[in-house]
CSV table of C-alpha atoms in Angstrom, one decimal:
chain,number,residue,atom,x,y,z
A,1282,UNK,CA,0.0,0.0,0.0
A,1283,UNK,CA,1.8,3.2,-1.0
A,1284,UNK,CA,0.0,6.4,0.3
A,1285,UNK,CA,0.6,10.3,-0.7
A,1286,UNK,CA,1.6,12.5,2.7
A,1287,UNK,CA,-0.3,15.0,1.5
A,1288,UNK,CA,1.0,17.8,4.0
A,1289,UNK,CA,5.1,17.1,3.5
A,1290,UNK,CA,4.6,16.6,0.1
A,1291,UNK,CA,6.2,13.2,0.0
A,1292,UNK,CA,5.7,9.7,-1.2
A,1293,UNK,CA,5.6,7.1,1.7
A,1294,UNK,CA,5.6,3.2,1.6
A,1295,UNK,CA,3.4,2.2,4.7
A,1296,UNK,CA,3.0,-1.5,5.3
A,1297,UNK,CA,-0.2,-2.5,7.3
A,1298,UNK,CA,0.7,-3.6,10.1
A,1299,UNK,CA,0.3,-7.1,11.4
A,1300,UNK,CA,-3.5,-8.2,11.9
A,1301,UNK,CA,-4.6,-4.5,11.0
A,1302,UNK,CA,-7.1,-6.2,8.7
A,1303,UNK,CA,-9.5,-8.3,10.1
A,1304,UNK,CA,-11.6,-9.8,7.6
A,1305,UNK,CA,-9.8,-11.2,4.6
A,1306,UNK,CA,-10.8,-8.2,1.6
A,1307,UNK,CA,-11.3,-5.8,4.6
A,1308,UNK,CA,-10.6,-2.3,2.8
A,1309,UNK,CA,-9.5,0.5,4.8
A,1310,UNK,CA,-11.2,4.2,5.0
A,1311,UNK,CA,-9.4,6.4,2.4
A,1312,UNK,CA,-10.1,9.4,5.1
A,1313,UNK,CA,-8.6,8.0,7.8
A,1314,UNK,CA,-5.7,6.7,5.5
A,1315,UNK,CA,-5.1,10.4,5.2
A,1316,UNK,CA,-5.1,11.4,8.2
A,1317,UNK,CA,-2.6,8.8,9.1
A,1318,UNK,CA,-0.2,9.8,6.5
A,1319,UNK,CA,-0.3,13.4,7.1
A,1320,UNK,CA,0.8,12.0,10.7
A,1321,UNK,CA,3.7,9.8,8.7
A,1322,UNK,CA,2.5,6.5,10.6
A,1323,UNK,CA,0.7,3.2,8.9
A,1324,UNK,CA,-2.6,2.5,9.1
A,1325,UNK,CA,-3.8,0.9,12.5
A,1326,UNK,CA,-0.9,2.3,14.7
A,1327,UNK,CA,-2.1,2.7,18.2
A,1328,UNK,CA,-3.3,5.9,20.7
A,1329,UNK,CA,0.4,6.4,22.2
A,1330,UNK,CA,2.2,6.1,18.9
A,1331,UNK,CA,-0.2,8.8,17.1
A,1332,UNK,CA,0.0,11.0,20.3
A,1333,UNK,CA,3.9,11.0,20.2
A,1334,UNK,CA,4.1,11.2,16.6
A,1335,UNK,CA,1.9,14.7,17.0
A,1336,UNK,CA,3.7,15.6,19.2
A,1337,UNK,CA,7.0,15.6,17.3
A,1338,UNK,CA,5.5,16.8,14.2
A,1339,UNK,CA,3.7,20.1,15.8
A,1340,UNK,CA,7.2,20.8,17.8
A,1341,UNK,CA,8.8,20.4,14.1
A,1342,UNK,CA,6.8,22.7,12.2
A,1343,UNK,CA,5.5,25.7,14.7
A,1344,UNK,CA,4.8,28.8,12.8
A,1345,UNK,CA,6.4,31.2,15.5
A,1346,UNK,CA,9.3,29.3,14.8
A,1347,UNK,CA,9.4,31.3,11.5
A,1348,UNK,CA,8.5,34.5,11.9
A,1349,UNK,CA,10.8,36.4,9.9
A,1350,UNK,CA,9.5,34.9,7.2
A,1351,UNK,CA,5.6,35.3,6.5
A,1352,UNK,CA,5.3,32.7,3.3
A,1353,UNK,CA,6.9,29.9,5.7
A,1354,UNK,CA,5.2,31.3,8.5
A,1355,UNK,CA,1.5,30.9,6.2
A,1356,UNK,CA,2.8,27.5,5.2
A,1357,UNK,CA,3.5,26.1,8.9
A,1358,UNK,CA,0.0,27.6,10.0
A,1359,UNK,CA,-2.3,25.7,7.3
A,1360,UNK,CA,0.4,22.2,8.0
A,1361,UNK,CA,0.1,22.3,11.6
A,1362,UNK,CA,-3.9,22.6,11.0
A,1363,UNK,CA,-4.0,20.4,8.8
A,1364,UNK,CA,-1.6,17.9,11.7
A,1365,UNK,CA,-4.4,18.7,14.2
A,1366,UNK,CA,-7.0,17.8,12.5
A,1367,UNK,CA,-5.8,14.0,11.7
A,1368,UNK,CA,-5.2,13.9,15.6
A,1369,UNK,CA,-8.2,15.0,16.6
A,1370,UNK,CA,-10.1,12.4,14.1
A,1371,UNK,CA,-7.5,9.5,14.5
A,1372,UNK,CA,-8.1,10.3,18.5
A,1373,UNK,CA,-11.9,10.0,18.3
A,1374,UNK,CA,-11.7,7.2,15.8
A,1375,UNK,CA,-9.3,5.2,18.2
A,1376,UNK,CA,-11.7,6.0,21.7
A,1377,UNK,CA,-14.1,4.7,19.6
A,1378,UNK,CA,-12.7,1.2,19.7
């Protein structure tokens, strides 16, 4: 399964990881494929790993963290939106289980 990190703009090779799929033919949700790639971790990962992998990503791209300049500053503000709002669905989708 090969999905497209939409917010880094890069091509990542996720393999499911073991017993993800339940039923044989299972297919998982393109939306919450997405929101796991925009959090660069395979489909299925766990609570803890999502929550640190947030984590790590917001620290890595916080808008203050370029304010000199305003186009990278833009850019950080929409990816870190876009990074909260896979945690927030991942989070409620993984409670939900």
């Amino acid at each position: 399964m090969i999905s497209l990190c939409l917010s880094f703009g890069k091509l990542k090779n996720f393999p499911p990881p073991a017993g993800s799929n339940k039923g044989a033919g299972q297919v998982p949700d393109s939306v919450l494929l997405r929101y796991y790639a925009n959090l660069e971790v395979p489909y299925g990962t766990g609570l803890d790993t999502v929550r640190r992998t947030w984590r790590r990503l917001i620290k890595k791209y916080r808008p203050d963290l370029y304010s000199a300049d305003e186009d990278k500053k833009r850019l950080t503000a929409d990816l870190v939106q876009g990074l909260n709002r896979a945690y927030g669905k991942l989070v409620t989708h993984l409670q939900r289980k």
